[in-house]
mmCIF file of C-alpha atoms in Angstrom:
data_model
loop_
_atom_site.group_PDB
_atom_site.id
_atom_site.type_symbol
_atom_site.label_atom_id
_atom_site.label_comp_id
_atom_site.label_asym_id
_atom_site.label_seq_id
_atom_site.Cartn_x
_atom_site.Cartn_y
_atom_site.Cartn_z
ATOM 1 C CA LEU A 1 1.863 -1.389 50.211
ATOM 2 C CA ARG A 2 3.100 -4.439 48.330
ATOM 3 C CA GLU A 3 -0.237 -5.494 46.806
ATOM 4 C CA PRO A 4 -1.278 -2.442 44.769
ATOM 5 C CA LEU A 5 1.813 -2.539 42.534
ATOM 6 C CA PRO A 6 1.244 -6.090 41.169
ATOM 7 C CA ILE A 7 -2.442 -5.311 40.720
ATOM 8 C CA LEU A 8 -1.599 -2.094 38.905
ATOM 9 C CA SER A 9 0.941 -3.927 36.750
ATOM 10 C CA ARG A 10 -1.623 -6.573 35.823
ATOM 11 C CA CYS A 11 -4.149 -3.867 34.961
ATOM 12 C CA ILE A 12 -1.648 -2.075 32.755
ATOM 13 C CA LEU A 13 -0.610 -5.348 31.091
ATOM 14 C CA GLY A 14 -4.230 -6.410 30.553
ATOM 15 C CA GLY A 15 -5.164 -3.000 29.179
ATOM 16 C CA THR A 16 -2.178 -3.010 26.840
ATOM 17 C CA LEU A 17 -3.007 -6.494 25.527
ATOM 18 C CA PHE A 18 -6.652 -5.516 25.040
ATOM 19 C CA LEU A 19 -5.619 -2.399 23.119
ATOM 20 C CA MET A 20 -3.211 -4.397 20.947
ATOM 21 C CA ILE A 21 -5.939 -6.931 20.122
ATOM 22 C CA LEU A 22 -8.390 -4.147 19.348
ATOM 23 C CA ILE A 23 -5.918 -2.337 17.103
ATOM 24 C CA SER A 24 -4.877 -5.586 15.394
ATOM 25 C CA THR A 25 -8.507 -6.560 14.730
ATOM 26 C CA SER A 26 -9.228 -3.088 13.459
ATOM 27 C CA CYS A 27 -6.261 -3.278 11.082
ATOM 28 C CA ARG A 28 -7.509 -6.615 9.783
ATOM 29 C CA THR A 29 -11.038 -5.425 9.063
ATOM 30 C CA GLY A 30 -10.172 -1.936 7.900
ATOM 31 C CA SER A 31 -13.485 -0.459 8.973
ATOM 32 C CA GLY A 32 -15.408 1.010 11.872
ATOM 33 C CA ALA A 33 -15.158 4.079 14.074
ATOM 34 C CA PHE A 34 -12.215 2.685 16.045
ATOM 35 C CA TYR A 35 -10.320 2.059 12.799
ATOM 36 C CA GLU A 36 -10.922 5.674 11.768
ATOM 37 C CA TRP A 37 -9.515 6.839 15.107
ATOM 38 C CA CYS A 38 -6.535 4.493 14.703
ATOM 39 C CA GLU A 39 -5.887 5.895 11.231
ATOM 40 C CA LYS A 40 -5.528 9.370 12.684
ATOM 41 C CA CYS A 41 -2.900 8.000 15.072
ATOM 42 C CA ASP A 42 -1.269 5.992 12.252
ATOM 43 C CA PHE A 43 -1.703 2.724 14.203
ATOM 44 C CA PRO A 44 -2.782 0.633 11.172
ATOM 45 C CA ARG A 45 0.415 1.516 9.318
ATOM 46 C CA ILE A 46 2.512 0.695 12.397
ATOM 47 C CA CYS A 47 0.741 -2.653 12.935
ATOM 48 C CA LYS A 48 1.053 -3.667 9.301
ATOM 49 C CA LYS A 49 4.700 -2.674 9.157
ATOM 50 C CA TYR A 50 5.803 -4.755 12.161
ATOM 51 C CA PHE A 51 3.156 -7.511 12.299
ATOM 52 C CA ARG A 52 2.359 -8.031 8.621
ATOM 53 C CA ASN A 53 3.178 -11.757 8.802
ATOM 54 C CA PHE A 54 0.410 -12.292 11.354
ATOM 55 C CA LEU A 55 -2.301 -10.149 9.770
ATOM 56 C CA VAL A 56 -4.721 -10.717 6.938
ATOM 57 C CA MET A 57 -3.592 -8.331 4.221
ATOM 58 C CA ARG A 58 -5.930 -6.595 1.810
ATOM 59 C CA ILE A 59 -4.081 -6.716 -1.511
ATOM 60 C CA GLY A 60 -4.918 -4.866 -4.703
ATOM 61 C CA ILE A 61 -3.724 -6.060 -8.113
ATOM 62 C CA LEU A 62 -3.998 -3.504 -10.900
ATOM 63 C CA SER A 63 -3.497 -4.008 -14.611
ATOM 64 C CA ALA A 64 -4.357 -1.874 -17.616
ATOM 65 C CA ILE A 65 -6.457 -4.362 -19.616
ATOM 66 C CA LYS A 66 -8.493 -7.491 -18.857
ATOM 67 C CA GLU A 67 -6.135 -9.714 -20.864
ATOM 68 C CA GLU A 68 -3.438 -9.056 -18.283
ATOM 69 C CA LEU A 69 -5.678 -10.470 -15.530
ATOM 70 C CA LYS A 70 -6.619 -13.703 -17.307
ATOM 71 C CA PRO A 71 -3.718 -15.755 -15.892
ATOM 72 C CA PHE A 72 -4.988 -15.248 -12.315
ATOM 73 C CA PRO A 73 -7.101 -18.250 -11.212
ATOM 74 C CA ASN A 74 -10.657 -18.358 -9.838
ATOM 75 C CA LEU A 75 -11.601 -14.757 -10.508
ATOM 76 C CA LYS A 76 -15.055 -13.625 -9.421
ATOM 77 C CA LYS A 77 -16.339 -10.647 -11.358
ATOM 78 C CA LEU A 78 -17.828 -7.861 -9.251
ATOM 79 C CA ASP A 79 -20.615 -5.473 -10.178
ATOM 80 C CA SER A 80 -19.064 -2.009 -10.128
ATOM 81 C CA ASP A 81 -20.784 1.265 -10.869
ATOM 82 C CA VAL A 82 -17.979 3.431 -9.523
ATOM 83 C CA ASP A 83 -15.794 3.933 -12.585
ATOM 84 C CA GLY A 84 -17.035 1.562 -15.295
ATOM 85 C CA ASN A 85 -13.905 -0.619 -15.098
ATOM 86 C CA THR A 86 -13.800 -4.387 -14.635
ATOM 87 C CA TRP A 87 -13.337 -5.511 -11.003
ATOM 88 C CA PHE A 88 -12.685 -8.996 -9.606
ATOM 89 C CA ARG A 89 -12.162 -10.837 -6.322
ATOM 90 C CA MET A 90 -9.782 -13.768 -6.037
ATOM 91 C CA ASP A 91 -9.899 -16.493 -3.404
ATOM 92 C CA HIS A 92 -6.837 -16.878 -1.212
ATOM 93 C CA PRO A 93 -6.401 -19.053 1.900
ATOM 94 C CA LYS A 94 -5.185 -16.099 3.981
ATOM 95 C CA HIS A 95 -5.440 -12.713 2.299
ATOM 96 C CA GLN A 96 -8.216 -10.678 0.693
ATOM 97 C CA ILE A 97 -7.435 -9.835 -2.931
ATOM 98 C CA TRP A 98 -9.111 -7.377 -5.299
ATOM 99 C CA LEU A 99 -8.169 -7.036 -8.961
ATOM 100 C CA CYS A 100 -8.952 -4.281 -11.443
ATOM 101 C CA ALA A 101 -8.381 -3.632 -15.145
ATOM 102 C CA GLY A 102 -8.139 0.122 -14.787
ATOM 103 C CA GLY A 103 -7.455 1.210 -18.348
ATOM 104 C CA LEU A 104 -4.459 2.509 -20.253
ATOM 105 C CA GLY A 105 -2.430 5.543 -19.328
ATOM 106 C CA LYS A 106 -1.306 7.397 -16.236
ATOM 107 C CA VAL A 107 -4.621 9.094 -15.387
ATOM 108 C CA ASN A 108 -6.595 5.837 -15.533
ATOM 109 C CA ALA A 109 -3.918 4.122 -13.451
ATOM 110 C CA ALA A 110 -4.022 6.837 -10.786
ATOM 111 C CA ILE A 111 -7.841 6.758 -10.628
ATOM 112 C CA ALA A 112 -7.963 2.973 -10.257
ATOM 113 C CA SER A 113 -5.201 3.054 -7.622
ATOM 114 C CA THR A 114 -7.110 5.637 -5.589
ATOM 115 C CA LEU A 115 -10.299 3.572 -5.768
ATOM 116 C CA LEU A 116 -8.493 0.420 -4.633
ATOM 117 C CA ILE A 117 -7.009 2.321 -1.707
ATOM 118 C CA HIS A 118 -10.184 4.111 -0.604
ATOM 119 C CA GLU A 119 -12.970 1.697 -1.580
ATOM 120 C CA HIS A 120 -11.225 -1.545 -0.587
ATOM 121 C CA LYS A 121 -8.814 -0.253 2.080
ATOM 122 C CA ILE A 122 -5.894 -2.180 0.590
ATOM 123 C CA ASP A 123 -2.589 -2.579 2.448
ATOM 124 C CA LEU A 124 -0.464 -3.376 -0.616
ATOM 125 C CA LEU A 125 -0.838 -2.589 -4.318
ATOM 126 C CA LEU A 126 0.724 -4.671 -7.077
ATOM 127 C CA ASN A 127 0.779 -3.252 -10.603
ATOM 128 C CA THR A 128 1.150 -6.098 -13.032
ATOM 129 C CA GLY A 129 1.164 -6.488 -16.797
ATOM 130 C CA ILE A 130 3.454 -6.255 -19.791
ATOM 131 C CA ALA A 131 6.099 -3.724 -20.777
ATOM 132 C CA GLY A 132 8.321 -3.019 -23.741
ATOM 133 C CA THR A 133 12.033 -3.442 -23.247
ATOM 134 C CA LEU A 134 14.678 -0.843 -24.059
ATOM 135 C CA ASP A 135 17.393 -3.398 -23.331
ATOM 136 C CA PRO A 136 18.066 -5.938 -26.116
ATOM 137 C CA SER A 137 19.577 -8.346 -23.565
ATOM 138 C CA LEU A 138 16.121 -8.963 -22.036
ATOM 139 C CA ASN A 139 14.106 -11.785 -23.557
ATOM 140 C CA LEU A 140 10.412 -12.123 -24.299
ATOM 141 C CA THR A 141 8.503 -13.147 -21.131
ATOM 142 C CA ASP A 142 11.396 -12.235 -18.785
ATOM 143 C CA VAL A 143 9.808 -11.031 -15.535
ATOM 144 C CA CYS A 144 11.145 -7.931 -13.801
ATOM 145 C CA TYR A 145 10.197 -5.598 -10.988
ATOM 146 C CA GLY A 146 10.622 -1.844 -10.868
ATOM 147 C CA LYS A 147 13.303 -0.774 -8.399
ATOM 148 C CA ARG A 148 13.270 2.756 -9.835
ATOM 149 C CA LEU A 149 10.153 4.155 -11.494
ATOM 150 C CA ILE A 150 10.213 7.401 -13.471
ATOM 151 C CA GLN A 151 7.600 9.341 -15.451
ATOM 152 C CA HIS A 152 9.723 10.181 -18.470
ATOM 153 C CA ASP A 153 7.215 12.667 -19.922
ATOM 154 C CA TYR A 154 6.862 14.927 -16.841
ATOM 155 C CA GLY A 155 8.954 18.084 -16.675
ATOM 156 C CA THR A 156 9.916 21.159 -18.667
ATOM 157 C CA LEU A 157 10.267 21.245 -22.449
ATOM 158 C CA LYS A 158 13.472 23.029 -23.443
ATOM 159 C CA GLU A 159 14.912 23.101 -26.954
ATOM 160 C CA GLU A 160 12.739 20.155 -28.007
ATOM 161 C CA GLN A 161 13.959 18.090 -25.043
ATOM 162 C CA ILE A 162 12.068 17.299 -21.817
ATOM 163 C CA GLU A 163 13.985 18.014 -18.637
ATOM 164 C CA VAL A 164 12.417 15.481 -16.286
ATOM 165 C CA TYR A 165 11.394 16.441 -12.735
ATOM 166 C CA PRO A 166 9.757 14.433 -9.934
ATOM 167 C CA ALA A 167 6.120 13.871 -10.938
ATOM 168 C CA GLY A 168 3.839 16.325 -9.150
ATOM 169 C CA SER A 169 6.600 18.795 -8.317
ATOM 170 C CA ILE A 170 7.004 22.286 -9.806
ATOM 171 C CA PRO A 171 9.191 21.662 -12.874
ATOM 172 C CA LEU A 172 11.541 24.583 -12.321
ATOM 173 C CA GLY A 173 15.017 25.078 -10.909
ATOM 174 C CA ASP A 174 17.754 22.503 -10.687
ATOM 175 C CA SER A 175 16.903 18.996 -11.842
ATOM 176 C CA ARG A 176 16.276 16.521 -9.019
ATOM 177 C CA GLU A 177 16.019 12.759 -8.506
ATOM 178 C CA SER A 178 12.774 11.894 -10.227
ATOM 179 C CA SER A 179 12.268 8.232 -9.329
ATOM 180 C CA PHE A 180 9.838 6.409 -7.055
ATOM 181 C CA THR A 181 11.136 3.317 -5.265
ATOM 182 C CA PRO A 182 9.392 0.399 -3.489
ATOM 183 C CA GLU A 183 9.790 -0.017 0.260
ATOM 184 C CA ASN A 184 12.948 -1.760 1.452
ATOM 185 C CA TRP A 185 11.075 -4.651 3.099
ATOM 186 C CA LEU A 186 9.404 -5.474 -0.241
ATOM 187 C CA VAL A 187 12.707 -5.419 -2.113
ATOM 188 C CA GLY A 188 14.322 -7.579 0.579
ATOM 189 C CA LEU A 189 11.458 -10.065 0.413
ATOM 190 C CA LEU A 190 11.712 -10.326 -3.373
ATOM 191 C CA GLU A 191 15.471 -10.809 -3.308
ATOM 192 C CA LYS A 192 15.077 -13.563 -0.720
ATOM 193 C CA LYS A 193 12.014 -15.400 -2.060
ATOM 194 C CA MET A 194 12.193 -14.717 -5.818
ATOM 195 C CA PRO A 195 15.808 -13.970 -6.756
ATOM 196 C CA GLU A 196 15.040 -14.794 -10.388
ATOM 197 C CA LEU A 197 13.123 -11.520 -10.768
ATOM 198 C CA ARG A 198 15.352 -8.844 -12.243
ATOM 199 C CA ALA A 199 15.421 -5.369 -10.700
ATOM 200 C CA VAL A 200 15.080 -2.690 -13.391
ATOM 201 C CA THR A 201 14.537 1.008 -13.943
ATOM 202 C CA LEU A 202 11.015 1.285 -15.331
ATOM 203 C CA LEU A 203 9.842 4.337 -17.271
ATOM 204 C CA SER A 204 6.205 5.364 -17.741
ATOM 205 C CA GLY A 205 4.605 7.885 -20.065
ATOM 206 C CA ASP A 206 1.350 8.596 -21.874
ATOM 207 C CA VAL A 207 2.635 7.325 -25.185
ATOM 208 C CA PHE A 208 2.862 3.883 -26.775
ATOM 209 C CA LEU A 209 6.570 3.975 -27.515
ATOM 210 C CA GLN A 210 7.479 2.359 -30.842
ATOM 211 C CA CYS A 211 10.483 4.445 -31.844
ATOM 212 C CA HIS A 212 13.997 2.994 -31.753
ATOM 213 C CA LYS A 213 15.653 6.417 -31.633
ATOM 214 C CA THR A 214 13.581 7.647 -28.673
ATOM 215 C CA GLY A 215 13.957 4.310 -26.914
ATOM 216 C CA ASP A 216 17.758 4.437 -27.196
ATOM 217 C CA ARG A 217 17.789 8.027 -25.907
ATOM 218 C CA LEU A 218 15.658 7.125 -22.871
ATOM 219 C CA ARG A 219 17.712 4.023 -22.123
ATOM 220 C CA LYS A 220 20.963 5.981 -22.096
ATOM 221 C CA ARG A 221 19.562 8.951 -20.189
ATOM 222 C CA PHE A 222 17.928 7.009 -17.356
ATOM 223 C CA GLN A 223 19.868 3.729 -17.531
ATOM 224 C CA ALA A 224 16.416 2.176 -17.997
ATOM 225 C CA GLN A 225 15.420 -1.290 -19.137
ATOM 226 C CA LEU A 226 11.593 -1.202 -19.459
ATOM 227 C CA VAL A 227 8.894 1.255 -20.497
ATOM 228 C CA ASP A 228 5.121 1.192 -20.010
ATOM 229 C CA MET A 229 2.204 3.632 -19.641
ATOM 230 C CA GLU A 230 1.112 3.192 -15.993
ATOM 231 C CA SER A 231 3.582 1.923 -13.363
ATOM 232 C CA ALA A 232 5.237 5.196 -12.303
ATOM 233 C CA ALA A 233 1.820 6.877 -12.018
ATOM 234 C CA VAL A 234 0.639 4.088 -9.704
ATOM 235 C CA ALA A 235 3.842 4.567 -7.710
ATOM 236 C CA GLN A 236 3.050 8.278 -7.376
ATOM 237 C CA ALA A 237 -0.524 7.607 -6.194
ATOM 238 C CA THR A 238 0.516 5.004 -3.628
ATOM 239 C CA ALA A 239 3.296 7.250 -2.323
ATOM 240 C CA LYS A 240 0.695 9.959 -1.765
ATOM 241 C CA PHE A 241 -1.404 7.599 0.372
ATOM 242 C CA ARG A 242 1.629 5.843 1.934
ATOM 243 C CA ILE A 243 0.639 2.412 0.619
ATOM 244 C CA PRO A 244 3.397 -0.122 -0.213
ATOM 245 C CA PHE A 245 3.633 -0.666 -3.956
ATOM 246 C CA LEU A 246 5.374 -2.975 -6.378
ATOM 247 C CA ALA A 247 5.383 -3.061 -10.186
ATOM 248 C CA ILE A 248 5.939 -6.474 -11.745
ATOM 249 C CA ARG A 249 6.216 -6.549 -15.525
ATOM 250 C CA SER A 250 6.741 -9.209 -18.156
ATOM 251 C CA VAL A 251 8.627 -8.287 -21.323
ATOM 252 C CA SER A 252 6.276 -8.241 -24.314
ATOM 253 C CA ASP A 253 8.503 -6.876 -27.065
ATOM 254 C CA LEU A 254 11.559 -4.808 -27.936
ATOM 255 C CA VAL A 255 10.585 -1.164 -28.336
ATOM 256 C CA GLY A 256 10.212 -0.347 -32.053
ATOM 257 C CA GLU A 257 10.223 -3.984 -33.142
ATOM 258 C CA HIS A 258 6.444 -4.264 -33.688
ATOM 259 C CA PRO A 259 5.021 -0.885 -34.777
ATOM 260 C CA GLU A 260 1.722 -2.553 -35.659
ATOM 261 C CA GLY A 261 1.111 -3.670 -32.060
ATOM 262 C CA VAL A 262 2.271 -6.035 -29.309
ATOM 263 C CA PRO A 263 2.037 -9.730 -30.277
ATOM 264 C CA GLU A 264 0.599 -12.365 -27.966
ATOM 265 C CA ILE A 265 -0.198 -10.204 -24.960
ATOM 266 C CA GLY A 266 -1.650 -13.107 -22.971
ATOM 267 C CA ARG A 267 1.374 -15.363 -23.440
ATOM 268 C CA ALA A 268 3.764 -12.586 -22.476
ATOM 269 C CA HIS A 269 1.864 -11.840 -19.263
ATOM 270 C CA VAL A 270 1.571 -15.472 -18.116
#
């Protein structure tokens, strides 16, 4: 009567270890029938949440234009017939990294985000590029990350003013918190490893904002520091697919200061 219990325990332990290895390997590769079954059980998300330091991550980096990707080293251009955008791979000693110049605006950003998630099975999406500042205290080339991301042009138009609602929601009834936020573990990691990055409220809309009056109104209304045309849309897409997301933006100009265009895009993004 004493022998079966240790044998049973060893069998359970061995089976558990085998299952953990199988799930971990599946999470690393992101493919195969077993991975599809694991996805239904949400195992990949669980593994990546608690064992991310030990796994090879599949990382997507999305910008609007190719100039914003130039600072990244050793890019290998990929042939893509999916959406006509420019796609790259970047060598990394541990992780697998895909980069895309997805085009300007919220729709292009959402399409490129969805392709990165579904075609390349990414575990983390970084949206990187330049942004105009609403805050005169920020300097050219200051680097910030979006702790709150809001689509400032989504909502209900009343008396020539937009009442902003959470993007994708029915824009009726009482106003509600309309921001997307990165996951706590990402924010904690940034604060620990890169404390020089400033946390900001980042607004996005399908307009190239070069109006001092509108910029001041948005800054006061949302307590916002930066504005661009993509980040909050990427945040919405990644939230839909439950993929961790972070927007990192370099200040290119003060809103309304250069109505003819943004100077020195490449230098600002580096």
